[in-house]
XYZ file of C-alpha atoms in Angstrom:
683
model
C -8.568 0.100 9.744
C -10.381 2.049 12.347
C -12.944 0.054 14.257
C -16.019 2.084 15.105
C -18.656 1.624 17.790
C -21.946 0.329 16.510
C -25.349 0.844 18.021
C -26.054 -1.698 20.729
C -22.385 -2.702 21.143
C -20.922 -2.040 24.588
C -17.415 -3.441 23.987
C -14.476 -0.996 23.979
C -13.180 0.105 20.602
C -9.880 1.510 19.364
C -10.594 3.713 16.343
C -6.951 4.632 15.729
C -3.970 2.293 15.268
C -6.112 -0.816 15.847
C -5.052 -4.466 15.800
C -7.825 -6.062 13.757
C -7.426 -9.834 13.697
C -10.536 -11.605 12.415
C -12.995 -10.605 9.728
C -16.297 -11.368 11.509
C -19.879 -10.167 11.421
C -19.270 -7.553 14.131
C -16.481 -5.897 12.150
C -18.503 -6.102 8.944
C -21.326 -4.278 10.722
C -18.897 -1.638 12.015
C -17.682 -0.942 8.479
C -21.268 -0.846 7.229
C -22.151 1.746 9.893
C -19.033 3.890 9.446
C -18.958 7.211 7.605
C -16.057 6.205 5.379
C -15.163 4.294 2.205
C -13.574 1.168 3.593
C -12.783 -2.196 1.973
C -11.589 -5.365 3.662
C -10.225 -8.421 1.853
C -9.836 -11.677 3.767
C -6.582 -13.541 3.103
C -6.159 -17.281 3.616
C -2.663 -18.605 3.054
C -4.016 -22.109 2.440
C -7.027 -21.630 0.137
C -5.639 -18.731 -1.922
C -5.283 -19.403 -5.656
C -2.405 -16.940 -5.961
C 1.270 -17.150 -4.917
C 0.732 -14.331 -2.346
C 3.955 -12.572 -3.338
C 2.570 -9.078 -4.066
C -0.095 -6.915 -2.442
C -1.412 -6.292 -5.946
C -2.801 -9.850 -5.914
C -5.158 -8.900 -3.072
C -5.840 -5.246 -3.908
C -6.744 -5.845 -7.554
C -10.309 -4.839 -8.270
C -10.853 -2.673 -5.208
C -12.699 0.531 -6.163
C -10.533 3.621 -6.263
C -7.341 1.557 -5.918
C -4.676 0.851 -8.533
C -2.030 -1.608 -7.351
C 0.244 -2.900 -10.072
C 3.211 -5.231 -10.165
C 5.840 -3.429 -12.218
C 7.511 -6.710 -13.154
C 10.560 -4.948 -11.735
C 11.581 -6.055 -8.246
C 14.126 -3.245 -8.051
C 11.308 -0.665 -7.841
C 8.584 -2.358 -5.705
C 4.838 -2.104 -6.340
C 3.009 0.984 -7.483
C -0.051 1.754 -5.329
C -2.420 4.659 -5.905
C -5.694 5.498 -4.138
C -8.025 7.935 -5.913
C -5.009 9.218 -7.850
C -2.799 9.776 -4.808
C 0.489 7.911 -5.292
C 0.348 7.832 -9.085
C 3.462 10.011 -9.437
C 5.727 7.511 -7.648
C 8.495 6.121 -9.840
C 9.631 3.711 -7.122
C 8.133 2.554 -3.845
C 4.910 4.071 -2.527
C 4.172 7.798 -2.022
C 0.974 9.590 -1.155
C -0.505 6.407 0.368
C 0.193 5.189 3.909
C 1.098 1.489 4.240
C 0.677 -0.044 7.702
C 1.559 -3.628 8.689
C 0.244 -4.861 12.044
C -0.078 -1.260 13.193
C 3.559 -0.496 12.330
C 4.039 2.017 9.508
C 5.793 0.758 6.397
C 5.771 4.410 5.317
C 8.571 6.525 6.759
C 8.057 9.945 8.429
C 8.777 11.769 5.137
C 6.016 9.803 3.375
C 8.165 7.352 1.383
C 7.062 3.741 1.838
C 7.355 0.243 0.474
C 4.884 -2.621 0.309
C 7.230 -5.582 -0.184
C 7.752 -6.219 3.540
C 4.103 -7.264 4.075
C 4.146 -11.088 4.374
C 0.906 -12.217 2.740
C 1.134 -16.016 3.368
C 0.627 -15.325 7.094
C -1.846 -12.460 6.713
C -5.500 -12.604 7.751
C -6.752 -9.542 5.910
C -5.851 -6.473 3.895
C -7.857 -3.281 4.342
C -8.087 -0.045 2.401
C -9.375 3.253 3.773
C -10.161 5.884 1.137
C -11.245 9.483 1.319
C -11.127 12.184 4.011
C -11.001 9.802 6.979
C -7.664 8.454 5.751
C -6.231 11.827 6.806
C -6.409 10.649 10.424
C -3.234 8.704 9.654
C -1.244 11.881 9.053
C 1.316 12.771 6.412
C 0.872 11.394 2.885
C -2.394 9.624 3.710
C -4.213 10.032 0.416
C -5.331 6.499 1.251
C -4.342 3.869 3.802
C -3.498 0.216 3.119
C -3.227 -1.964 6.217
C -2.102 -5.593 6.388
C -2.822 -7.695 9.474
C -1.003 -10.909 10.365
C -3.315 -13.665 11.573
C -3.263 -14.860 15.173
C -1.591 -18.209 15.918
C -3.979 -21.126 15.442
C -5.325 -22.635 18.689
C -3.661 -25.965 19.301
C -0.849 -25.309 16.832
C -0.261 -26.665 13.362
C 1.943 -26.375 10.300
C 1.673 -25.607 6.602
C 4.007 -26.034 3.636
C 3.668 -25.039 0.012
C 5.489 -25.132 -3.313
C 4.845 -23.346 -6.599
C 6.343 -23.314 -10.107
C 5.516 -20.941 -12.914
C 6.445 -19.417 -16.231
C 9.679 -17.452 -16.639
C 11.442 -19.322 -13.862
C 9.042 -18.501 -11.025
C 9.746 -20.675 -7.987
C 8.004 -20.390 -4.637
C 8.511 -22.242 -1.351
C 6.732 -21.386 1.882
C 6.213 -22.847 5.347
C 4.572 -21.781 8.587
C 4.399 -23.223 12.094
C 1.917 -22.446 14.874
C 2.497 -23.366 18.497
C 1.340 -22.653 22.043
C -1.918 -22.306 23.904
C -4.344 -19.571 24.937
C -1.854 -17.953 27.315
C 1.207 -17.965 25.058
C 1.131 -18.766 21.348
C 3.241 -18.061 18.313
C 3.326 -18.127 14.532
C 6.461 -18.372 12.386
C 6.157 -18.067 8.621
C 8.884 -18.075 6.002
C 8.726 -17.843 2.221
C 11.244 -17.792 -0.616
C 10.570 -16.560 -4.140
C 12.776 -16.232 -7.172
C 12.187 -15.578 -10.846
C 14.155 -15.202 -14.045
C 11.744 -12.453 -15.089
C 9.583 -12.001 -18.164
C 11.771 -9.197 -19.488
C 15.499 -9.380 -20.107
C 17.600 -8.382 -17.104
C 14.735 -8.720 -14.593
C 15.658 -11.724 -12.436
C 15.041 -11.420 -8.703
C 15.380 -13.439 -5.520
C 14.031 -12.781 -2.028
C 13.393 -14.488 1.322
C 10.914 -13.304 3.927
C 10.316 -14.322 7.553
C 7.405 -13.119 9.667
C 6.814 -14.019 13.319
C 3.988 -13.156 15.694
C 3.921 -14.116 19.372
C 0.830 -13.412 21.498
C 0.838 -13.507 25.321
C -2.390 -13.198 27.304
C -0.923 -12.144 30.634
C -4.281 -11.710 32.322
C -7.949 -11.150 31.674
C -7.275 -7.530 30.714
C -3.823 -7.529 29.078
C -2.591 -8.863 25.747
C 1.000 -8.466 24.538
C 1.952 -9.056 20.905
C 5.534 -9.365 19.666
C 6.351 -9.019 15.961
C 9.505 -9.909 14.016
C 9.801 -9.236 10.278
C 12.982 -10.074 8.339
C 13.247 -9.345 4.620
C 16.211 -10.174 2.368
C 16.324 -9.377 -1.341
C 19.950 -9.909 -2.392
C 19.195 -9.701 -6.111
C 16.796 -7.604 -8.164
C 17.973 -6.768 -11.660
C 16.492 -3.549 -13.046
C 15.429 -3.672 -16.740
C 14.525 0.060 -16.692
C 11.676 1.531 -18.702
C 11.275 1.626 -22.464
C 10.569 4.409 -24.913
C 7.413 4.178 -26.986
C 9.374 2.878 -29.981
C 11.204 0.268 -27.905
C 7.959 -0.804 -26.253
C 6.307 -1.314 -29.639
C 9.286 -3.128 -31.171
C 10.039 -5.597 -28.362
C 8.437 -5.197 -24.924
C 10.650 -7.911 -23.390
C 13.899 -6.096 -24.083
C 16.047 -4.199 -21.610
C 17.734 -1.000 -22.770
C 21.481 -0.852 -23.357
C 22.066 1.083 -20.129
C 21.189 -2.002 -18.064
C 24.281 -3.830 -19.318
C 26.464 -0.742 -19.466
C 25.826 0.150 -15.805
C 24.793 -3.176 -14.285
C 21.444 -1.818 -13.050
C 20.288 -3.725 -9.969
C 19.279 -3.414 -6.336
C 19.860 -5.353 -3.117
C 17.772 -4.757 0.021
C 17.800 -6.118 3.554
C 15.360 -5.012 6.233
C 14.944 -6.289 9.805
C 12.218 -5.064 12.141
C 10.907 -5.719 15.664
C 7.593 -4.557 17.101
C 5.687 -4.743 20.373
C 1.994 -4.023 21.005
C 0.327 -3.922 24.425
C -3.470 -3.851 24.702
C -4.737 -3.271 28.226
C -8.304 -2.846 29.417
C -8.158 -0.266 32.202
C -11.824 -0.668 33.120
C -15.132 -1.727 31.636
C -15.141 1.491 29.607
C -11.463 2.368 29.069
C -8.720 0.713 27.055
C -5.092 1.613 26.473
C -2.916 0.587 23.568
C 0.863 1.031 23.408
C 3.027 0.351 20.350
C 6.762 0.457 19.810
C 8.959 -0.704 16.956
C 12.440 -0.398 15.518
C 14.283 -1.594 12.476
C 17.156 -1.265 10.034
C 17.254 -1.143 6.257
C 20.277 -1.565 4.013
C 20.049 -0.805 0.311
C 22.530 -0.777 -2.566
C 21.320 0.260 -6.005
C 23.151 0.681 -9.312
C 21.355 3.231 -11.504
C 21.341 3.546 -15.282
C 23.955 6.325 -15.561
C 27.499 6.982 -14.344
C 26.955 10.033 -12.146
C 30.588 10.975 -12.670
C 30.125 14.765 -12.799
C 31.894 16.447 -9.891
C 28.625 17.971 -8.670
C 26.582 14.797 -9.268
C 25.291 12.519 -6.503
C 26.666 9.478 -8.314
C 25.143 6.524 -10.136
C 25.343 4.117 -7.181
C 23.174 4.541 -4.083
C 24.372 3.102 -0.782
C 21.895 3.522 2.073
C 22.116 2.418 5.709
C 18.975 3.357 7.660
C 17.764 2.924 11.228
C 14.207 3.805 12.209
C 11.963 3.522 15.250
C 8.725 4.835 16.667
C 6.113 4.607 19.392
C 2.413 5.351 19.787
C -0.096 5.428 22.616
C -3.878 5.679 22.367
C -6.645 5.741 24.971
C -10.253 4.874 24.185
C -13.384 5.277 26.280
C -16.632 3.607 25.182
C -19.712 4.441 27.224
C -23.471 4.569 27.020
C -25.121 7.904 27.553
C -28.368 8.419 29.439
C -30.200 7.926 26.150
C -28.741 4.427 25.879
C -26.794 5.325 22.743
C -23.042 4.610 22.594
C -20.285 7.213 22.586
C -16.598 6.519 21.915
C -13.737 8.922 22.583
C -10.155 8.323 21.485
C -6.975 10.334 21.982
C -3.334 9.546 21.411
C 0.226 10.481 20.539
C 2.678 9.159 17.950
C 6.362 9.739 17.272
C 8.375 8.236 14.416
C 12.061 8.719 13.564
C 14.545 7.681 10.909
C 18.270 8.311 10.558
C 20.196 7.198 7.504
C 23.696 7.343 6.126
C 23.353 7.915 2.387
C 26.332 7.695 0.071
C 26.668 7.973 -3.697
C 29.433 6.649 -5.923
C 30.328 6.865 -9.576
C 28.913 3.874 -11.463
C 31.899 2.433 -13.332
C 30.233 -0.128 -15.594
C 28.436 -1.801 -12.677
C 31.121 -1.265 -10.048
C 31.356 1.435 -7.376
C 33.836 4.206 -8.087
C 34.698 7.555 -6.530
C 32.530 9.123 -3.839
C 30.028 11.723 -5.044
C 27.707 11.924 -2.037
C 28.103 11.369 1.704
C 25.461 12.673 4.070
C 23.504 11.835 7.197
C 19.780 12.377 6.664
C 17.014 12.390 9.230
C 13.237 12.588 9.218
C 10.757 12.639 12.070
C 7.142 13.283 12.809
C 5.348 13.936 16.093
C 1.552 13.789 16.003
C -1.340 14.168 18.431
C -4.885 13.098 17.589
C -8.366 12.934 19.045
C -11.637 11.534 17.799
C -15.282 11.257 18.854
C -17.777 8.722 17.537
C -21.384 9.014 18.689
C -24.856 7.792 17.767
C -27.014 10.911 17.904
C -30.246 8.967 17.456
C -30.976 5.320 16.568
C -30.653 6.359 12.881
C -27.973 9.082 12.909
C -24.291 8.669 13.755
C -21.613 11.369 13.788
C -17.827 11.048 13.692
C -15.254 13.808 13.992
C -11.528 13.947 14.593
C -8.470 16.124 14.417
C -4.788 15.355 14.018
C -1.935 17.819 14.353
C 1.407 16.876 12.843
C 4.940 18.185 12.775
C 7.287 16.711 10.182
C 10.975 17.598 10.121
C 13.728 16.538 7.720
C 17.417 17.334 8.015
C 20.558 16.821 5.938
C 24.108 16.821 7.319
C 26.404 16.985 4.293
C 29.771 15.229 4.789
C 30.981 15.491 1.173
C 32.179 19.074 0.741
C 34.429 19.957 -2.213
C 35.072 23.093 -4.305
C 32.509 21.892 -6.855
C 30.114 20.492 -4.239
C 29.546 22.995 -1.397
C 28.058 22.168 1.997
C 24.365 21.408 1.451
C 23.450 20.871 5.107
C 20.096 22.198 6.255
C 16.662 21.301 7.529
C 12.992 21.964 6.920
C 9.928 21.642 9.169
C 6.262 21.427 8.169
C 3.273 21.688 10.488
C -0.292 20.819 9.631
C -3.631 20.205 11.330
C -6.024 17.746 9.674
C -9.674 17.904 10.792
C -12.233 15.343 9.595
C -15.975 14.967 10.151
C -18.646 12.606 8.907
C -22.303 11.746 9.293
C -24.203 8.492 8.666
C -27.936 8.087 8.175
C -29.359 4.582 8.572
C -32.111 4.915 6.014
C -33.170 1.311 6.636
C -31.861 -1.937 8.047
C -30.136 -2.567 4.708
C -29.107 0.918 3.539
C -26.731 3.487 5.045
C -26.004 6.873 3.472
C -22.986 8.890 4.587
C -21.062 12.083 3.952
C -17.692 13.280 5.193
C -15.092 15.972 4.655
C -11.548 16.675 5.760
C -8.170 18.245 5.084
C -4.811 16.559 4.591
C -1.214 17.185 3.605
C 1.756 15.480 1.958
C 5.356 16.552 2.501
C 8.017 15.972 -0.146
C 10.109 12.893 0.555
C 13.842 13.137 1.179
C 14.358 11.855 -2.367
C 12.088 14.509 -3.877
C 13.723 17.419 -2.084
C 17.271 16.117 -2.583
C 18.021 18.199 -5.687
C 17.466 21.818 -6.674
C 17.843 23.694 -9.933
C 21.285 24.768 -11.156
C 22.991 22.176 -8.948
C 22.012 24.232 -5.911
C 21.805 21.318 -3.503
C 18.669 20.173 -1.689
C 15.433 21.964 -2.430
C 14.593 23.241 1.060
C 11.990 25.569 -0.389
C 9.739 22.737 -1.567
C 6.410 22.975 0.266
C 3.989 20.321 1.419
C 0.904 19.681 -0.696
C -2.390 20.478 1.042
C -5.751 18.975 0.138
C -9.428 19.492 0.904
C -11.621 16.445 0.416
C -15.255 15.453 0.648
C -17.323 12.468 -0.350
C -20.913 11.209 -0.449
C -21.596 7.500 -0.312
C -24.084 4.709 0.232
C -23.784 1.108 1.439
C -26.453 -1.533 0.844
C -26.507 -5.080 2.242
C -29.298 -7.607 1.676
C -29.708 -11.280 0.863
C -26.048 -12.043 0.183
C -25.584 -8.921 -1.940
C -23.325 -5.984 -1.082
C -23.259 -2.689 -2.973
C -20.988 0.282 -2.212
C -21.038 3.624 -3.977
C -19.086 6.844 -3.359
C -18.705 10.188 -5.124
C -15.542 12.044 -4.099
C -13.919 15.391 -4.785
C -10.418 16.522 -3.760
C -8.685 19.843 -4.460
C -4.976 20.237 -3.760
C -2.654 23.201 -3.455
C 1.125 22.857 -3.693
C 0.996 19.539 -5.555
C 4.514 18.092 -5.954
C 5.474 17.723 -9.648
C 8.792 17.676 -11.572
C 10.274 20.856 -12.985
C 13.576 19.585 -14.453
C 16.067 16.728 -14.683
C 19.617 17.554 -13.566
C 22.457 14.993 -13.860
C 19.905 12.204 -14.220
C 17.920 13.280 -11.120
C 14.437 14.792 -10.967
C 13.926 18.242 -9.484
C 10.463 19.030 -8.104
C 8.263 22.086 -7.660
C 4.831 22.934 -6.232
C 1.798 23.730 -8.377
C -1.684 24.764 -7.257
C -5.244 23.849 -8.152
C -5.029 20.110 -8.810
C -8.379 18.334 -8.758
C -9.292 14.677 -8.314
C -12.933 13.728 -8.460
C -14.797 10.625 -9.397
C -17.166 7.787 -8.719
C -16.601 4.352 -7.171
C -18.963 1.416 -7.497
C -18.553 -2.091 -6.087
C -20.876 -5.103 -6.000
C -20.392 -8.591 -4.687
C -22.808 -11.442 -4.101
C -23.060 -14.996 -2.860
C -25.590 -16.999 -4.855
C -25.258 -20.641 -3.948
C -22.292 -22.068 -5.829
C -21.708 -18.784 -7.686
C -19.844 -15.756 -6.279
C -19.725 -12.817 -8.707
C -18.183 -9.422 -7.999
C -17.632 -6.252 -9.983
C -16.073 -2.838 -9.467
C -15.803 0.358 -11.474
C -13.910 3.608 -10.861
C -14.278 6.865 -12.725
C -11.422 9.259 -11.936
C -11.099 12.757 -13.359
C -7.672 13.926 -12.156
C -6.307 17.061 -13.774
C -4.293 20.253 -13.381
C -6.560 23.255 -12.912
C -3.941 25.887 -13.777
C -1.247 26.164 -16.417
C 2.389 25.989 -15.289
C 5.908 25.403 -16.578
C 6.960 21.782 -16.323
C 10.115 19.770 -16.872
C 12.378 21.096 -19.595
C 10.446 24.354 -19.757
C 7.404 22.648 -21.267
C 4.153 24.619 -21.053
C 1.637 22.468 -19.180
C -1.881 23.517 -20.134
C -4.712 23.941 -17.680
C -6.931 20.875 -17.905
C -4.127 18.399 -18.612
C -4.667 15.012 -16.981
C -2.531 13.880 -14.042
C -0.080 11.314 -15.440
C -0.409 7.768 -14.199
C -4.190 7.986 -13.727
C -6.791 6.211 -15.846
C -10.188 7.838 -16.272
C -11.939 4.445 -16.259
C -10.950 1.182 -14.563
C -13.160 -1.847 -14.043
C -12.998 -5.458 -12.960
C -15.478 -8.302 -13.292
C -14.864 -11.629 -11.580
C -16.819 -14.839 -11.186
C -16.044 -17.766 -8.890
C -17.811 -21.134 -9.077
C -17.687 -23.970 -6.539
C -19.545 -26.948 -8.069
C -18.427 -29.274 -5.247
C -16.745 -28.795 -1.857
C -13.484 -29.886 -3.508
C -13.466 -27.715 -6.642
C -13.244 -23.938 -7.050
C -13.048 -22.339 -10.483
C -12.848 -18.680 -11.418
C -12.404 -16.117 -14.174
C -11.575 -12.437 -14.033
C -11.268 -9.576 -16.497
C -9.557 -6.284 -15.717
C -9.938 -3.238 -17.956
C -8.398 0.217 -17.980
C -8.675 3.233 -20.245
C -5.596 5.053 -21.598
C -3.118 6.630 -19.172
C -0.902 9.639 -19.852
C 2.789 9.256 -19.052
C 3.812 12.877 -18.488
C 2.445 16.234 -17.357
C 2.588 17.475 -20.939
C 0.177 14.654 -21.944
C 2.298 14.057 -25.041
C 2.805 10.353 -24.342
C 0.244 7.792 -23.243
C -0.228 4.072 -22.737
C -3.284 2.714 -24.572
C -6.181 1.183 -22.701
C -6.424 -2.583 -22.306
C -8.530 -5.495 -21.094
C -6.890 -8.695 -19.834
C -8.360 -12.021 -18.729
C -7.280 -14.467 -16.070
C -8.372 -17.954 -14.979
C -7.785 -19.838 -11.751
C -8.681 -23.180 -10.214
C -8.199 -25.081 -6.975
C -8.832 -28.669 -5.918
C -8.830 -29.819 -2.336
C -7.603 -33.407 -2.081
C -9.969 -34.911 0.461
C -11.885 -32.361 2.503
C -10.241 -33.539 5.738
C -8.176 -36.646 6.375
C -8.069 -37.385 10.085
C -5.058 -39.127 11.577
C -5.715 -39.724 15.241
C -6.499 -36.314 16.736
C -4.941 -34.463 13.804
C -6.221 -33.268 10.435
C -4.300 -33.073 7.158
C -5.534 -31.023 4.185
C -4.068 -30.675 0.707
C -4.861 -28.152 -1.977
C -3.699 -28.004 -5.576
C -4.066 -24.642 -7.297
C -3.292 -23.076 -10.649
C -3.773 -19.752 -12.389
C -3.370 -18.528 -15.943
C -2.890 -14.760 -16.305
C -3.123 -12.641 -19.445
C -4.911 -15.508 -21.196
C -4.811 -13.897 -24.653
C -1.188 -12.733 -24.340
C -2.150 -9.057 -24.463
C 0.662 -6.591 -25.159
C 0.174 -3.610 -22.833
C 1.982 -1.343 -20.369
C 1.332 -2.553 -16.837
C 2.792 0.587 -15.250
C 4.351 3.875 -16.277
C 7.427 5.693 -14.998
C 5.692 9.055 -14.981
C 7.657 12.078 -16.202
C 10.797 10.030 -16.839
C 13.557 12.406 -17.909
C 14.859 9.973 -20.550
C 11.449 9.386 -22.113
C 11.542 5.749 -21.006
C 8.010 5.806 -19.574
C 6.775 2.301 -20.341
C 7.060 -0.782 -18.118
C 5.527 -3.668 -20.100
C 3.295 -6.158 -18.305
C 4.179 -9.816 -18.587
C 2.617 -11.879 -21.349
C 0.658 -15.092 -20.925
C 1.904 -16.919 -17.845
C 0.916 -19.839 -15.691
C 1.790 -20.835 -12.154
C 0.777 -24.030 -10.335
C 1.210 -24.928 -6.702
C 0.395 -27.289 -3.880
C -0.162 -26.553 -0.201
C -0.479 -28.967 2.717
C -1.854 -28.072 6.129
C -1.373 -30.130 9.275
C -3.644 -29.238 12.199
C-alpha cells in the first residue's frame, strides 16, 4: 500500500503505486502514523501452515474484509471490503486487486485474484476506507500482493501436500544471483476432485521476479506471471431445498450442459525505480498480458437473440504508470512529501458466444470486439504540521471508456455497437493526531466511483442490446479511527460511513443473463476492531466487524419485485468475528486454533432468502525437523505441517450467488477436511 513519510525520516517515499518488499519496523511505523485503515499480513512460503492456494487463506480475519473460497474454481474467490464487492457472482468487483504494482483489476473494474502467487509472496496488504479511492475506479478497498525479493546468495525450496477430497499440491522455487542481478522463479501445481459433485479443478502457476541494481540510484525489476487452469468444473449454486437436502450435490444442469471453465493468462511487467536526487525519486511501470477463457454455462442460449451458453474470450491488455515523489524537510525541520503521476490502462478482447449443445459449442450467437480503458492523473501531499499533527490530502481524476464493436448482426440481433465514457474526480483528505507515543487518532474523508463492468452493461431490457445508459456509482465516505501500540499489543479501531448514489443492482434476468440498473441512497456504515499480541510463547489475535449495509430508498428490483427501503444489501453479514490463538512451546513446534463466526446473510435484494449464521473451528500444527542442519556452507531446513478445517463438520453456506435469477443462491462450504504437507528449504 501507500508508504507515507514519518516524522524524523528523511528517505524518499512513493505514496502511490509503491513496491513494498519487506515488512520491517519502519513500514510498521509508517502505517501506524498514517491517516488510513491499513492492514499488512506477512507471508512466508516456508513456515506457512496453509497450502497458499487462495488469498482467502491470508485475508481471513482481517477487519472489514470478507474473502471466501467458493469451493468453485470456475468462479474465483469472492472478496468484499466494507460491503463493496459483495454483489459479485464471479471474480472480484468493487475492490481493486494489485499484484506487484500491476493491476489484476481491468479498466472496467472487473478483476480476479487467482493470479496472485502466494508461495513466493512476502506480504498481502489491505487498504480500506476513503484513501482507497486514490486507486481509482472500483476502489471500495484495495488488496495488494507483493512478491518477495530474491534471497541473497540464492537457494531453493520444494514442497508437497495431500488433503481430503483429492487435494494435491506440489511447489518449488529457486533463487539465484547476487546484489547486482538476482532472480526468483517459483512454480506450483494444485488439483482437487472437489468436495461437491462436479467440482474438480486443476491449475499450474509460475511466477518470476528478476531484480537488477544497475547503479547506486537505479533498480529495475522484471516480472513474469504465467497461469494455466485447463479444468474447472462448475457445480453451480443450489436452491434452499437442494442445499438442505444434500449440500454436496450438483444440479442437473451441470451434466446437461457440461458446465466448466478453462483459463490461461500470461503477463509481463517491468518496474524502474530511480533516485533523481537526494529528495526526488521517479518510478516507471509497464506491463502487458493476454487472457484466454472458455466457459460452458448452465443453459443452452439457443434463442436467436441470446448471447449463447458458451463464452469464448480472447483478451489482450497493457498499461503504464509514472510517478514522481519529492521528500524534503521544511525550515521547521518537519518532513513534507509531494507525489504526482499518470496512469493509462487498456484492454481489447474478442468475445464470442455459442449455443451450448449438451456441453459442446454450437451455432454462433455473439461475436464482438470489446474495449475498455482508463486514463488517470493524481497528486498527493503528506505533511507533518507539528510534531503531533500530520495531514494528508490527494486528488485523482479518471476517465473510463468502454466500447463494443458488434460483428454478429442478424434480423433478430441488430447491430449493438456503441460506447460509453465516464469521468470522475476523487478527492481525499485525512488528519492524524499523535495523542501519545503509543496512540494515534485519525479522521479522513473522500469520494469515489465505480463504473459498471463490461459484463454488467452487456444486456438491456427487452433484448435491446448493451445497456449504455447504465451510470457509474458514486460514493462519499468518511471514517474515524484509532491505533494503539504498546508492549507487544496492537489495537486498531475504525468507525466508517459510506453513502452511494447510482448503486449497480439487478433489475431483470433475460435469456439467463442479468440486466442491471442504478439505485440511489445506499448506505454502508459500521465498526471495525482488531487486536493482536505477542505474549511469550502465546500469540492471540481477534477481530470483529459490524456492518450495517442497506438500501435507503424503495425501488423495483428483478422480476418487478418491490424492494423496501431499509432492506439489507445481499451478501453482507451484520456481524463477523474471528478469534485465533497460536502457541509455540518449543522452537520446533507451533500449534494453533481458530474460530470464525458470521451472522445471517441475505441472498437477494428482496431479502426473501438468507443463509443462516455459523461458527466454524480450525486447527493447525507445524514441526520443524531440526532448526538448521548445516552442510558445509549451506543450510537445510524441513517443516511438516497439517491443518484440520471445519472441525465439527458444520453444514453452512460459504458464499452466496446474490440475486441469482434461478433462485440457486447457495454455494455450500466444504465439510470437515484435512491437508498435510512437507516443505524443504536449501540455503
